[in-house]
Backbone as ProteinMPNN parsed JSONL, in Angstrom:
{"seq_chain_A": "XXXXXXXXXXXXXXXXXXXXXXXXXXXXXXXXXXXXXXXXXXX", "coords_chain_A": {"N_chain_A": [[-43.84, -107.866, 62.262], [-46.174, -109.46, 64.314], [-47.402, -112.736, 63.978], [-50.632, -113.557, 64.503], [-51.977, -115.89, 64.165], [-50.465, -118.187, 64.639], [-50.773, -120.808, 65.517], [-52.453, -121.815, 63.733], [-53.292, -122.913, 60.409], [-53.781, -122.712, 56.836], [-55.395, -125.199, 54.997], [-55.89, -126.919, 51.867], [-59.14, -127.875, 51.135], [-61.294, -130.254, 49.783], [-64.469, -129.916, 48.866], [-67.933, -130.16, 48.103], [-67.431, -130.382, 45.357], [-65.453, -128.439, 44.814], [-62.35, -126.807, 45.577], [-61.316, -125.277, 48.561], [-59.701, -123.051, 50.913], [-59.21, -124.001, 54.198], [-59.064, -122.995, 57.505], [-57.189, -124.488, 59.873], [-56.251, -125.838, 63.098], [-52.81, -126.265, 63.905], [-51.1, -129.356, 64.337], [-48.842, -130.633, 66.755], [-46.676, -131.8, 65.462], [-46.874, -130.764, 62.858], [-46.516, -128.152, 63.487], [-43.926, -128.054, 64.331], [-42.615, -128.796, 61.965], [-43.358, -126.698, 60.262], [-42.219, -124.558, 61.616], [-39.533, -125.141, 61.331], [-39.338, -124.965, 58.548], [-39.98, -122.29, 58.168], [-37.84, -121.125, 59.538], [-35.731, -121.911, 57.878], [-36.515, -120.575, 55.488], [-36.415, -117.875, 56.193], [-33.842, -115.697, 56.09]], "CA_chain_A": [[-45.222, -107.937, 62.68], [-46.452, -110.755, 64.929], [-48.486, -113.496, 63.366], [-51.505, -113.925, 65.561], [-52.565, -117.215, 63.849], [-49.367, -119.106, 64.638], [-51.268, -122.182, 65.733], [-53.451, -122.197, 62.696], [-52.824, -122.755, 58.991], [-54.777, -123.074, 55.803], [-55.209, -126.448, 54.174], [-56.912, -127.019, 50.833], [-60.126, -128.885, 51.424], [-62.168, -130.463, 48.674], [-65.885, -130.038, 49.281], [-68.94, -129.765, 47.106], [-66.866, -130.241, 44.004], [-64.427, -127.42, 44.65], [-61.345, -126.645, 46.613], [-61.182, -123.997, 49.274], [-58.797, -123.145, 52.007], [-59.793, -124.099, 55.494], [-58.109, -122.723, 58.608], [-57.247, -125.526, 60.911], [-55.143, -125.757, 64.114], [-51.633, -127.103, 63.639], [-50.725, -130.326, 65.275], [-47.49, -130.395, 67.266], [-45.742, -132.207, 64.465], [-46.917, -129.786, 61.804], [-45.973, -126.862, 64.008], [-42.432, -128.205, 64.29], [-42.217, -128.771, 60.542], [-43.584, -125.311, 59.754], [-41.208, -123.73, 62.307], [-38.238, -125.43, 60.679], [-39.409, -124.443, 57.226], [-39.888, -120.856, 58.345], [-36.449, -120.746, 59.878], [-34.958, -122.061, 56.709], [-36.874, -119.625, 54.531], [-36.072, -116.542, 56.628], [-32.438, -115.548, 56.344]], "C_chain_A": [[-45.502, -109.406, 63.192], [-47.609, -111.436, 64.226], [-49.357, -114.028, 64.433], [-52.047, -115.366, 65.366], [-51.457, -118.277, 63.776], [-49.766, -120.563, 64.691], [-52.215, -122.683, 64.709], [-52.798, -122.096, 61.356], [-53.911, -123.179, 58.043], [-54.375, -124.353, 55.094], [-56.299, -126.467, 53.075], [-57.852, -128.177, 51.158], [-61.061, -129.041, 50.216], [-63.58, -130.764, 49.157], [-66.795, -129.476, 48.279], [-68.386, -129.505, 45.755], [-65.9, -129.116, 43.765], [-63.528, -127.328, 45.86], [-61.494, -125.3, 47.263], [-60.269, -124.142, 50.436], [-59.512, -123.091, 53.347], [-58.745, -123.846, 56.587], [-58.243, -123.747, 59.659], [-56.08, -125.357, 61.889], [-54.026, -126.712, 63.676], [-51.508, -128.144, 64.713], [-49.282, -130.013, 65.723], [-46.444, -130.687, 66.211], [-45.683, -131.209, 63.333], [-46.299, -128.462, 62.222], [-44.45, -126.901, 63.95], [-41.949, -128.117, 62.875], [-42.281, -127.338, 59.994], [-42.53, -124.388, 60.343], [-39.902, -123.92, 61.602], [-38.219, -124.82, 59.274], [-39.285, -122.898, 57.237], [-38.504, -120.361, 58.685], [-35.549, -120.869, 58.664], [-35.22, -120.943, 55.688], [-36.464, -118.179, 54.885], [-34.535, -116.524, 56.913], [-32.027, -114.174, 56.617]], "O_chain_A": [[-45.111, -110.395, 62.572], [-48.636, -110.829, 63.922], [-48.92, -114.868, 65.22], [-52.521, -115.977, 66.323], [-51.516, -119.171, 62.931], [-49.194, -121.422, 64.02], [-52.721, -123.803, 64.779], [-51.872, -121.31, 61.157], [-54.836, -123.908, 58.402], [-53.238, -124.56, 54.67], [-57.448, -126.092, 53.308], [-57.419, -129.3, 51.418], [-61.561, -128.046, 49.692], [-63.818, -131.788, 49.798], [-66.513, -128.451, 47.659], [-68.778, -128.561, 45.069], [-65.547, -128.85, 42.616], [-63.88, -127.704, 46.979], [-61.765, -124.299, 46.599], [-60.066, -125.255, 50.921], [-60.335, -122.206, 53.58], [-57.664, -124.436, 56.568], [-59.296, -123.877, 60.284], [-55.044, -124.795, 61.534], [-54.271, -127.8, 63.156], [-51.778, -127.867, 65.882], [-48.601, -129.198, 65.1], [-45.464, -129.957, 66.061], [-44.6, -130.835, 62.883], [-45.661, -127.761, 61.436], [-43.789, -125.932, 63.577], [-40.966, -127.428, 62.599], [-41.351, -126.861, 59.344], [-42.003, -123.524, 59.642], [-39.219, -122.942, 61.299], [-37.221, -124.233, 58.858], [-38.58, -122.307, 56.42], [-38.051, -119.326, 58.195], [-34.689, -120.016, 58.443], [-34.282, -120.419, 55.089], [-36.201, -117.367, 53.998], [-34.026, -117.204, 57.804], [-30.846, -113.918, 56.85]]}, "name": "protein", "num_of_chains": 1, "seq": "XXXXXXXXXXXXXXXXXXXXXXXXXXXXXXXXXXXXXXXXXXX"}
């Protein structure tokens, strides 16, 4: 199944005294890192 949010990822954001996951666009560097990690993880 295709991941439609390839260019987005969740990051924990601390706001109003609690953490929540915020969907943010990946930077090119993060995309590269995530791509490598995903390649490593999927065998």
